[in-house]
Tab-separated table of C-alpha atoms and ligand atoms in Angstrom:
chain	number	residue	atom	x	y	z
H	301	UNK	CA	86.462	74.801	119.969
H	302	UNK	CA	85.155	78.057	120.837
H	303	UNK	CA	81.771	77.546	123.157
H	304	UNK	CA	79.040	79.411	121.428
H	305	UNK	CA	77.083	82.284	124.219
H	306	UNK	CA	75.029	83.369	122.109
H	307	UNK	CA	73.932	84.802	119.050
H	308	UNK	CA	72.912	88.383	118.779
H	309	UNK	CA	70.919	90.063	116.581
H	310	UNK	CA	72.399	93.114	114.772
H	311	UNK	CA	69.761	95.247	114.595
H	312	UNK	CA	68.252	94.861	118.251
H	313	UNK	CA	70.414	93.392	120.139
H	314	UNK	CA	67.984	90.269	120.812
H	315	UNK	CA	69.918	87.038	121.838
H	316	UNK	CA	69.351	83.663	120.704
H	317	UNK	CA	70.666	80.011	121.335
H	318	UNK	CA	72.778	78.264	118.522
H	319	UNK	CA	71.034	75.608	116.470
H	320	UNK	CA	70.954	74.807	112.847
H	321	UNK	CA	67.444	76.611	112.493
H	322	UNK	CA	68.464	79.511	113.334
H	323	UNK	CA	69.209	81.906	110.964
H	324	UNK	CA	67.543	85.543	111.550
H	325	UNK	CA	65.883	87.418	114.111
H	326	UNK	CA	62.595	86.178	113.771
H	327	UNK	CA	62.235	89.618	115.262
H	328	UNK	CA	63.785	91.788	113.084
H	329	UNK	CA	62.932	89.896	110.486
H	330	UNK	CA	65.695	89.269	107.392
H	331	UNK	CA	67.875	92.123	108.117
H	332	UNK	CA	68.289	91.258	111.358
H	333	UNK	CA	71.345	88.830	110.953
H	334	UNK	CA	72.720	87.544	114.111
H	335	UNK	CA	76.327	87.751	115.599
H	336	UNK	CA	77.738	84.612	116.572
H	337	UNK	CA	79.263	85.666	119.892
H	338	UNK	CA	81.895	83.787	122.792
H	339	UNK	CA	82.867	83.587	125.940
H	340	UNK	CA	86.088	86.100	125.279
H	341	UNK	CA	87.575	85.981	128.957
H	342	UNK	CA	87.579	82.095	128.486
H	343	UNK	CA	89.079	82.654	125.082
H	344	UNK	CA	91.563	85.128	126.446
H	345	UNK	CA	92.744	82.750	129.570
H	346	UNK	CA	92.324	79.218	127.445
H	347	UNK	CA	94.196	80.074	124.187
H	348	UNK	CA	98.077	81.144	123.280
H	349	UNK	CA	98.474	83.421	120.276
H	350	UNK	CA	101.955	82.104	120.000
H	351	UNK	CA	101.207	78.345	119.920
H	352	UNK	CA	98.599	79.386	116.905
H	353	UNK	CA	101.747	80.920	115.446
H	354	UNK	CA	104.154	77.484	115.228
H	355	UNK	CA	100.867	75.260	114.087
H	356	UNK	CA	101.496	73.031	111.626
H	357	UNK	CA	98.213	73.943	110.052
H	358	UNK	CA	98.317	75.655	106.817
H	359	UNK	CA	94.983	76.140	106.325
H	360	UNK	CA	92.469	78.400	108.299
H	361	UNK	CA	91.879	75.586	110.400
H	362	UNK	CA	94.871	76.880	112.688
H	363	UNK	CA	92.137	79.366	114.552
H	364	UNK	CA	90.222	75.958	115.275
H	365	UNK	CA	89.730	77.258	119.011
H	366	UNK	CA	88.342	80.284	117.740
H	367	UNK	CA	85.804	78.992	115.225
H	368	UNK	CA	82.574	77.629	116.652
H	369	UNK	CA	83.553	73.791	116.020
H	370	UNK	CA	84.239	70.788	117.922
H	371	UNK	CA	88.513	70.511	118.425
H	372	UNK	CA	88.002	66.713	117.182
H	373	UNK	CA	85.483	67.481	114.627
H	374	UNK	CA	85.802	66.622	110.832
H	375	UNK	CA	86.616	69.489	108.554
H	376	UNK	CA	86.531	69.306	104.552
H	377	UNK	CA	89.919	68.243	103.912
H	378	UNK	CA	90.930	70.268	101.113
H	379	UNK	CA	93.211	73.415	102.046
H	380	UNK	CA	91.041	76.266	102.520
H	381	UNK	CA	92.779	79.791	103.503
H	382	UNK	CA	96.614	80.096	104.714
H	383	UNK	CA	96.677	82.217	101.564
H	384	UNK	CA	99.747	84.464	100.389
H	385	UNK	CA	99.883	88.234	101.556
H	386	UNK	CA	102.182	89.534	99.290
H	387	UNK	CA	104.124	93.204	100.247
H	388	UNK	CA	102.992	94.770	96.693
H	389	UNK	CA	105.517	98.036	96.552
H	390	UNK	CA	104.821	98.560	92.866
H	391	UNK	CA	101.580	98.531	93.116
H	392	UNK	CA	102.082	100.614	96.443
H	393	UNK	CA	104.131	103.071	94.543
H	394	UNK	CA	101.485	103.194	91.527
H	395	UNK	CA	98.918	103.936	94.071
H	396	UNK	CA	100.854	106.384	95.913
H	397	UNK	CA	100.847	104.663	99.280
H	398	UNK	CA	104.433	103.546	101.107
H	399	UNK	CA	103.140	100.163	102.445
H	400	UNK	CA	100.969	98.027	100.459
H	401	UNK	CA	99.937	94.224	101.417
H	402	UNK	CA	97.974	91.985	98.997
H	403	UNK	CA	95.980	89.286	100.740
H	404	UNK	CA	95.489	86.845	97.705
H	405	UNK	CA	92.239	85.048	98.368
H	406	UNK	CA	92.084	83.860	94.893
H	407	UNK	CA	94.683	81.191	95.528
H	408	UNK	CA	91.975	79.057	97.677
H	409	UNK	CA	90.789	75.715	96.773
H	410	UNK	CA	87.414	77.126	94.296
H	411	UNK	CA	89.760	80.491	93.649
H	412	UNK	CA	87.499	82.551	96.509
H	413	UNK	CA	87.751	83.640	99.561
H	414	UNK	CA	83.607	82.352	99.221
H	415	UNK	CA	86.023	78.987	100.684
H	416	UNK	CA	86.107	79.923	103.833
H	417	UNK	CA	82.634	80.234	104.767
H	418	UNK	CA	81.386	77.371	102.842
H	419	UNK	CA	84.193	74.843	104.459
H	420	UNK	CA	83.010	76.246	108.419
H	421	UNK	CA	79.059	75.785	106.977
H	422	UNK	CA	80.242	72.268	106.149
H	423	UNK	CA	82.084	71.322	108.791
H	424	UNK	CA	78.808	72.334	111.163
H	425	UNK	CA	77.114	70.218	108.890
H	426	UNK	CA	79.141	67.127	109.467
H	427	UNK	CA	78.505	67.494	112.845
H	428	UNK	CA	74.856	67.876	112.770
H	429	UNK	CA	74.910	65.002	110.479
H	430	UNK	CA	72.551	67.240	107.636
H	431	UNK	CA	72.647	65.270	104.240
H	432	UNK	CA	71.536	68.039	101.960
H	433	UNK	CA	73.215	72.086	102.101
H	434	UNK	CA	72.436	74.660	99.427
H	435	UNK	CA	72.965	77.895	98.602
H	436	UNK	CA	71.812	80.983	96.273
H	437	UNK	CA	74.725	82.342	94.757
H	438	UNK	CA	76.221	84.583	91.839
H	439	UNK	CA	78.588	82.011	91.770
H	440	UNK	CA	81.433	81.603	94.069
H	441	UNK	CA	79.783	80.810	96.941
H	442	UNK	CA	78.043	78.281	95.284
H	443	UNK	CA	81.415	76.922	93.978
H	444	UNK	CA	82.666	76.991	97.296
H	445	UNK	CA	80.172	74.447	98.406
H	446	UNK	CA	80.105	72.651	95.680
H	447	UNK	CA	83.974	71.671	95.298
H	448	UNK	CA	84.320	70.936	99.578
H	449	UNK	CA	81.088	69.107	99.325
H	450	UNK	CA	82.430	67.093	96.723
H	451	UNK	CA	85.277	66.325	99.368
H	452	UNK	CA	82.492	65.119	101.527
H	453	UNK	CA	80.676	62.168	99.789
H	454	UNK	CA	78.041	62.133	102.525
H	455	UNK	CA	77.184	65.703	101.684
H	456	UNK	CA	74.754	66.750	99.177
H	457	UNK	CA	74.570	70.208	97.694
H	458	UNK	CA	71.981	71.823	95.900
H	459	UNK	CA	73.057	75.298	94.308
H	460	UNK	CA	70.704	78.083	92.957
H	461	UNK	CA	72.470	80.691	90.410
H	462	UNK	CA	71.121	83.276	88.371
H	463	UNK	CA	71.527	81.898	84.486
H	464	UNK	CA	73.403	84.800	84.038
H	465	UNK	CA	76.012	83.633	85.831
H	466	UNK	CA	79.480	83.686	83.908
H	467	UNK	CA	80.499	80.199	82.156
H	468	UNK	CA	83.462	79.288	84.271
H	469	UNK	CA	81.705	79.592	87.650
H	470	UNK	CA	78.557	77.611	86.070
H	471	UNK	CA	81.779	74.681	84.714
H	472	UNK	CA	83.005	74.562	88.117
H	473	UNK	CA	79.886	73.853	89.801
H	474	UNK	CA	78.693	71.218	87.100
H	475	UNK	CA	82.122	69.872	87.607
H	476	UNK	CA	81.861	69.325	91.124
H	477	UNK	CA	78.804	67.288	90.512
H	478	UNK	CA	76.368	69.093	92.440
H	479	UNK	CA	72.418	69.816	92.065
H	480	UNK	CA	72.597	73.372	89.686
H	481	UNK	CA	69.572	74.668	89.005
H	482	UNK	CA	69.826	78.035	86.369
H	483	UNK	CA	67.320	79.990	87.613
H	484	UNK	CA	65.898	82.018	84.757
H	485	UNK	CA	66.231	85.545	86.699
H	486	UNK	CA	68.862	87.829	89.250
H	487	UNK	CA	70.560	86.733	91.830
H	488	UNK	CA	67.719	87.858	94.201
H	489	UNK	CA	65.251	86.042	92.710
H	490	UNK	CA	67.861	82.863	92.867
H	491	UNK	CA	67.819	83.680	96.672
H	492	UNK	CA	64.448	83.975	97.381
H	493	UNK	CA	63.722	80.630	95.665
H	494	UNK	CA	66.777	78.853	97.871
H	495	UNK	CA	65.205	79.932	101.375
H	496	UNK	CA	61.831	78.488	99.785
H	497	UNK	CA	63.169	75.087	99.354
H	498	UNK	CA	65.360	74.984	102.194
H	499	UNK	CA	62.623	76.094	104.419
H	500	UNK	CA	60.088	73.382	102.265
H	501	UNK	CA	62.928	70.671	102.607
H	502	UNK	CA	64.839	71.438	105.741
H	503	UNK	CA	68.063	72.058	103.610
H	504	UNK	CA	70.647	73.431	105.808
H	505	UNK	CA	71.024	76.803	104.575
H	506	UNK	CA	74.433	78.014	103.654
H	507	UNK	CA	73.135	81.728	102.355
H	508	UNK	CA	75.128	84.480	102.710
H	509	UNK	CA	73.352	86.861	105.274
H	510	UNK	CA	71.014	84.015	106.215
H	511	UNK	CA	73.528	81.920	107.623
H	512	UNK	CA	75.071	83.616	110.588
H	513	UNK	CA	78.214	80.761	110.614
H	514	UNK	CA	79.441	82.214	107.078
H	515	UNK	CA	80.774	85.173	108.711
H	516	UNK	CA	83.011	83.169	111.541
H	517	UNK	CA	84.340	81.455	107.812
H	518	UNK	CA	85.459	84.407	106.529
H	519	UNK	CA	86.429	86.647	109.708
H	520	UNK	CA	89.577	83.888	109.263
H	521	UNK	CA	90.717	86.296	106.412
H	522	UNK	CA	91.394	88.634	109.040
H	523	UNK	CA	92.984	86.632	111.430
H	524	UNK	CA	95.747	85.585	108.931
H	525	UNK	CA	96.431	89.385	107.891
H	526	UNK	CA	97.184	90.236	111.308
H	527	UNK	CA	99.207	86.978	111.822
H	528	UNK	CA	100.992	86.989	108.978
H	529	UNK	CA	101.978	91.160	109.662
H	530	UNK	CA	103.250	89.163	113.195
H	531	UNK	CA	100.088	90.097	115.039
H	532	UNK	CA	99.746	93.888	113.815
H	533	UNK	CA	96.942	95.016	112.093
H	534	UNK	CA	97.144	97.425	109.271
H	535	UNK	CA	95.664	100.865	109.165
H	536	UNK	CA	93.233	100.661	107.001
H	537	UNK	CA	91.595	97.063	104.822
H	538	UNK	CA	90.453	97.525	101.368
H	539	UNK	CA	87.692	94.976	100.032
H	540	UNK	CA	85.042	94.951	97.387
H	541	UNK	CA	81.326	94.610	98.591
H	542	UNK	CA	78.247	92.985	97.486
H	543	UNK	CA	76.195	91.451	99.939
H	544	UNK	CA	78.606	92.547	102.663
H	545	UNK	CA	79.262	89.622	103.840
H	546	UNK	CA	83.115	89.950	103.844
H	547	UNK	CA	83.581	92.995	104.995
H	548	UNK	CA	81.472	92.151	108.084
H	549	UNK	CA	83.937	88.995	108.189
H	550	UNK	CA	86.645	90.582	108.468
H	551	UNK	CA	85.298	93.500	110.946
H	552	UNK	CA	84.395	90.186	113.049
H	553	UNK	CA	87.843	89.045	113.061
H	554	UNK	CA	89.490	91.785	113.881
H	555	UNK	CA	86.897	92.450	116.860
H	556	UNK	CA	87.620	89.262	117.795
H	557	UNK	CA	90.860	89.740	117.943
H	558	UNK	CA	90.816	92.885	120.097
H	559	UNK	CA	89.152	91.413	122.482
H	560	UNK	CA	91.499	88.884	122.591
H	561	UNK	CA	93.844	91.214	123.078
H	562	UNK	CA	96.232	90.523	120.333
H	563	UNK	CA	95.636	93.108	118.408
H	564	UNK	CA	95.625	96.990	119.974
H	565	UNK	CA	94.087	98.198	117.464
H	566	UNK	CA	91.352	97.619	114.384
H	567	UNK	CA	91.663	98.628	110.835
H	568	UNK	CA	89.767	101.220	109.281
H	569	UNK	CA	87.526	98.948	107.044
H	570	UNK	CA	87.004	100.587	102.889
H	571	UNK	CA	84.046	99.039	101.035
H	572	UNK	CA	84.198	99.251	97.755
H	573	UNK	CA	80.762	98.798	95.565
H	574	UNK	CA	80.466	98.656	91.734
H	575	UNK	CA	78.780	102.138	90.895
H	576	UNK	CA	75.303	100.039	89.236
H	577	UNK	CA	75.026	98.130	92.300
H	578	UNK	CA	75.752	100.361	95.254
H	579	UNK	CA	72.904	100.356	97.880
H	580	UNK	CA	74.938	100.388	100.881
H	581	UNK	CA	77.528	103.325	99.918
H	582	UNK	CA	74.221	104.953	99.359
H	583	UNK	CA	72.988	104.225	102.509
H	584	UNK	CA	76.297	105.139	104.036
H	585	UNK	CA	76.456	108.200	102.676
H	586	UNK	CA	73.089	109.251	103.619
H	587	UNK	CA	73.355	108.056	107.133
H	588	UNK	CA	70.560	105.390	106.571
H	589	UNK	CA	69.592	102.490	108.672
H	590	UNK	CA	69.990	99.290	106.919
H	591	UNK	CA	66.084	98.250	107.353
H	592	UNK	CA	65.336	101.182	105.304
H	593	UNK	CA	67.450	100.079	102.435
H	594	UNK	CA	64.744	98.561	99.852
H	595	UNK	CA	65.725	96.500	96.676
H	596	UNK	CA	66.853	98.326	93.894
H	597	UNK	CA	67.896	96.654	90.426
H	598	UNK	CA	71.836	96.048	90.008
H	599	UNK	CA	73.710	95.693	86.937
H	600	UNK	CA	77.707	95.376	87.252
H	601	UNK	CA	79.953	94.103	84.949
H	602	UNK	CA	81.745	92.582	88.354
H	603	UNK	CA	79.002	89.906	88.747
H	604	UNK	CA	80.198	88.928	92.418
H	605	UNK	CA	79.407	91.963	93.572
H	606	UNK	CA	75.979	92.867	92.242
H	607	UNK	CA	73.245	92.559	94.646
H	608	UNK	CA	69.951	93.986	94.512
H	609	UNK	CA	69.567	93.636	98.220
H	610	UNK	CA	72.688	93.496	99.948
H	611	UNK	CA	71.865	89.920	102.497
H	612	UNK	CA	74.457	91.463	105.144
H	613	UNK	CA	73.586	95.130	105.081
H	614	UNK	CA	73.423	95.334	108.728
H	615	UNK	CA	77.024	94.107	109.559
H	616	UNK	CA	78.456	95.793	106.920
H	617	UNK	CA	77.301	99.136	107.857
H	618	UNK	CA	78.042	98.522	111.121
H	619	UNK	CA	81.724	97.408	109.924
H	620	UNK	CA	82.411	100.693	107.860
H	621	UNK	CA	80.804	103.304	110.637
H	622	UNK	CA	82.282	101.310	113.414
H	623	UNK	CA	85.987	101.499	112.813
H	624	UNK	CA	85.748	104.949	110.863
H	625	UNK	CA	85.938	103.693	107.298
H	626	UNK	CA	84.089	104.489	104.208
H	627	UNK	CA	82.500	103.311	101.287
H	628	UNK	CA	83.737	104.336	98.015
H	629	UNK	CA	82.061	103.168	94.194
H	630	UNK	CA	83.749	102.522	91.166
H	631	UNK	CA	82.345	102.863	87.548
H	632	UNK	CA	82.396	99.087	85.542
H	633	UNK	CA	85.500	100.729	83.198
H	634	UNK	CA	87.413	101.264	85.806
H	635	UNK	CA	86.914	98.081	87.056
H	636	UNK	CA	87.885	96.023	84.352
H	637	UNK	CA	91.129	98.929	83.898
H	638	UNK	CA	92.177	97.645	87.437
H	639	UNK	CA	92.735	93.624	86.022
H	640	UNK	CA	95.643	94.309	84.143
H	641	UNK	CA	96.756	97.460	86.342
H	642	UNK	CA	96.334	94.874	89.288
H	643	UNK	CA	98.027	92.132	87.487
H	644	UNK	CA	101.046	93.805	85.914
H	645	UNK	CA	102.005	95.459	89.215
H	646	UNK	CA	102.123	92.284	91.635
H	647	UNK	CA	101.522	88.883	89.317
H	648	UNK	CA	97.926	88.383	91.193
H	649	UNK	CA	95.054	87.571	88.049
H	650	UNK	CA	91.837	88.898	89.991
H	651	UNK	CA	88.312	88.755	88.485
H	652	UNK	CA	86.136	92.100	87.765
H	653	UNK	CA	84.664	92.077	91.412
H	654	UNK	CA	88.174	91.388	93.043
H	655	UNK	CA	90.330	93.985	90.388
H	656	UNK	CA	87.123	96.374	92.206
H	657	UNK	CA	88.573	97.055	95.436
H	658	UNK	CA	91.985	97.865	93.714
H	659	UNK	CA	90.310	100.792	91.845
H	660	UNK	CA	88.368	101.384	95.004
H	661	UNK	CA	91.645	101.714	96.787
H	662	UNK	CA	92.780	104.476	93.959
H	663	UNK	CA	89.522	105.893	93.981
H	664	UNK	CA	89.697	106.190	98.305
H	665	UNK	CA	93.495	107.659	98.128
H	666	UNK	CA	92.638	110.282	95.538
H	667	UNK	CA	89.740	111.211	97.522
H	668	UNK	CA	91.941	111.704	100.642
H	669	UNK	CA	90.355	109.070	102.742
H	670	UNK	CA	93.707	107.326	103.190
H	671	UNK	CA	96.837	109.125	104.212
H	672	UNK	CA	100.017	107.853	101.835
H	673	UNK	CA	102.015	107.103	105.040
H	674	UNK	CA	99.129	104.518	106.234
H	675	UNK	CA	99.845	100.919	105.457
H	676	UNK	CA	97.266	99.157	103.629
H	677	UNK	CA	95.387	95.844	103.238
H	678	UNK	CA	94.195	95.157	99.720
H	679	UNK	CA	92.295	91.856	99.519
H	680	UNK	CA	91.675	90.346	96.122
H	681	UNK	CA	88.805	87.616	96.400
H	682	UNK	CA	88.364	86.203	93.741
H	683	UNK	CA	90.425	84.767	91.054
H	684	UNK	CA	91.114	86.299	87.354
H	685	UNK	CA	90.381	82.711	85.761
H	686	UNK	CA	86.636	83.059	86.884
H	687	UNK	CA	85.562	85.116	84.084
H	688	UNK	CA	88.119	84.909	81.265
H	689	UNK	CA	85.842	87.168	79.139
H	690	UNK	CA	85.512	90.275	81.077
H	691	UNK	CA	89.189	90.210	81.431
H	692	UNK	CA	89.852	89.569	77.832
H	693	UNK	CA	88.080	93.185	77.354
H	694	UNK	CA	90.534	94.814	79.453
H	695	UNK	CA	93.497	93.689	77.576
H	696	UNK	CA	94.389	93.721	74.237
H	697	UNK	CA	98.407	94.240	72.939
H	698	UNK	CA	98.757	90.755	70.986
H	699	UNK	CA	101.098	90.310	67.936
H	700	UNK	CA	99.349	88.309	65.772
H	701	UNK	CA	101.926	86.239	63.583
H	702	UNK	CA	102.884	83.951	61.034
H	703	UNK	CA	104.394	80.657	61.796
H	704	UNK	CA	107.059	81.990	60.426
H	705	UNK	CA	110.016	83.240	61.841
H	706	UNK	CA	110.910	86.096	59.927
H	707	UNK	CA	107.237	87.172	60.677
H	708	UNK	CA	108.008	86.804	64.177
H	709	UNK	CA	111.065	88.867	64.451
H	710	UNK	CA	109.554	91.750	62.097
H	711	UNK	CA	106.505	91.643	64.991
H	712	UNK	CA	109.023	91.815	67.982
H	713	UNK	CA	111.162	94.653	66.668
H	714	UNK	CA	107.883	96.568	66.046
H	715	UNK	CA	107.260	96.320	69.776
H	716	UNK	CA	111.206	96.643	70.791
H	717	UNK	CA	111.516	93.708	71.963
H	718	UNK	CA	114.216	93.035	69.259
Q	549	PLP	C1	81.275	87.388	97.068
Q	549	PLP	C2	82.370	88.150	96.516
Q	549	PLP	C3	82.577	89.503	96.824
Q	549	PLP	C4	81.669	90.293	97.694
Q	549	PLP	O1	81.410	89.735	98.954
Q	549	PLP	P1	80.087	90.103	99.718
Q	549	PLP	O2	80.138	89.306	100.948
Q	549	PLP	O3	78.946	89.713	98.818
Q	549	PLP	O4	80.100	91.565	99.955
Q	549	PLP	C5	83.676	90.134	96.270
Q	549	PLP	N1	84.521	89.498	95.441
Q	549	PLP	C6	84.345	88.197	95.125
Q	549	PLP	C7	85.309	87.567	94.194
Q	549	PLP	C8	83.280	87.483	95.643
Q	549	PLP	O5	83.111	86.218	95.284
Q	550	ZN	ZN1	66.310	91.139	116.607
């Protein structure tokens, strides 16, 4: 396990103990999200990069010593992270780049990278022996913690989702057996209502931006990129942005690994937003601060990205200005163009807020803010099965037939295939 120091606020810099209560900087109040922060010279002199390398461990439980968790502790058991980077040269050569790795978070237990955060939230739960966890969520997030905390009968889970949410993500979560309440408004609204009753109920809070132990979750995404590339990290990491919760996951995982020392270097980190729901490229390209950043309606066709008030504006900013990145925004056509684009070019089926940071990544080479020679990241983070009807709007190409095969043969000469 890696011993906690501290956790530091974003915004000022105010340092706090670890305990299940804390969330924000009572401080800085809700933008002030808190960096959960080590010991790294103990790190550094304690752990072996290499012996993380032959683990058995498929699973993003192989960074155990990193993750702030007891060694012997119980984690869910289903396999969360390990996922696939694929080297994508068609879709490299589409995009007119020369190296081209796609980190397929949509192969994870729920079909999110949303796993990885939810499984560490859990597993500090266990721990702490807390019977009840919820979260607000457009949907994968609450999937996340409702399929590991069905692997975890002592667990309950109570999820909050706007009623807007799309069908699949609202069948897993019913599936999974946990508490859903539709909540008759946006996401926001779903949030607000969440930190009510946990605060009411002493729920242990799994909210994105809230929860300061969902980012050490997902900074894992990061860890495997730059161990699966044999401990390199790529020039520059492409990923779609709502909340900004990811992106600051991954920024944390790289920083963590620099000052481990096993990387030399940090990718430049590219946020991509859906154009209707784009508060922090704004802010980013005005310069703002994130407490100035107010809530603004949101309306995206990618409904994992669309957030009125992005929960993790603070780290995200910070992510993209730190390592000399950008934010870029796509229209809601070209995001649903980029599912089959996406698909047809490397096999991966992402939904519309995952096929986002592939027409993000067009959008950032045509705009010059990648070089072609630079190698680059593309993480997909959700899966293409999520929302069956958005993609079914991108696609079209079918030959209806007969059952008949002289029907059948007339059809597949008309498209050359005979
Ligand atoms: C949550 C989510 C995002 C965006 O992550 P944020 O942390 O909200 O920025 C992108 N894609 C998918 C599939 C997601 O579930
Ligand atoms: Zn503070």
């Amino acid at each position: 396990m890696a011993e906690i120091k501290e956790l530091r606020c974003v915004i000022g810099g105010c340092s706090y103990r670890a305990a299940e209560d804390v969330y924000t900087c009572p401080v800085h109040g809700e933008a002030g999200t808190l960096d959960v922060l080590y010991d790294y010279a103990a790190l550094r002199r304690d752990i072996d990069r290499d012996e993380i390398s032959v683990s058995a461990l498929h699973s993003c439980w192989r960074y155990k010593t990193l993750l702030p968790i007891d060694e012997c502790s119980r984690v869910p058991p289903l396999a969360v992270g390990w996922t696939p980077l694929y080297d994508s040269p068609r879709l490299a050569d589409a995009l007119g780049l020369s190296r081209l790795w796609l980190k397929d978070d949509g192969a994870n237990p729920t079909g999110s990278l949303k796993d990885r955060a939810s499984a560490l939230v859990l597993a500090r739960a266990l721990e702490s022996e807390l019977g009840v966890v919820s979260t607000a969520s457009t949907g994968n997030a609450a999937a996340a913690l409702a399929g590991l905390g069905a692997s975890l009968p002592e667990i309950g889970i109570v999820i909050f989702v706007p009623a807007s949410a799309p069908e699949a993500k609202i069948a897993q979560l019913l599936v999974y057996g946990a508490t859903v309440l539709l909540v008759d408004g946006a996401y926001d609204d779903a949030f607000e209502l969440c930190l009510e009753f946990c605060r009411e109920q002493g729920w242990y809070m799994r909210n994105t931006g809230v929860n300061p132990f969902t980012t050490e979750g997902k900074k894992t995404v990061a860890f495997e990129i730059a161990e699966q590339l044999n401990w390199q990290a790529p020039d520059v990491v492409v990923v779609s942005v709502g909340d900004g919760s990811i992106i600051s996951g991954i920024h944390k995982g790289f920083s963590d690994l620099l000052q481990l020392g096993w990387i030399d270097r940090a990718p430049r980190l590219i946020g991509v937003q859906a154009e209707g729901s784009a508060a922090l490229a704004k802010a980013f390209a005005a310069g703002a601060a994130p407490e100035s950043i107010q809530r603004a309606k949101a309306t995206t066709v990618a409904d994992s990205i669309a957030s009125e008030l992005p929960r993790d504006r603070a780290k995200a900013l910070r992510a993209v200005r730190q390592t000399g990145g950008a934010f870029v925004t796509v229209s809601d056509e070209r995001i649903l163009e980029a599912i089959p684009t996406l698909a047809q070019a490397s096999g991966v089926f992402a939904e519309p807020a995952s096929a986002a940071a592939c027409a993000g990544l067009e959008s950032a080479v045509k705009a010059g803010l990648i070089d072609s020679e630079e190698s680059v990241c593309l993480v997909s983070t959700g899966n293409g099965l999520k929302d069956i009807a958005n993609a079914r709007k991108a696609v079209g190409g079918e030959l209806r037939v007969a059952a008949d095969a002289a029907d059948i043969r007339r059809a597949l000469q008309s498209v050359g295939v005979l």
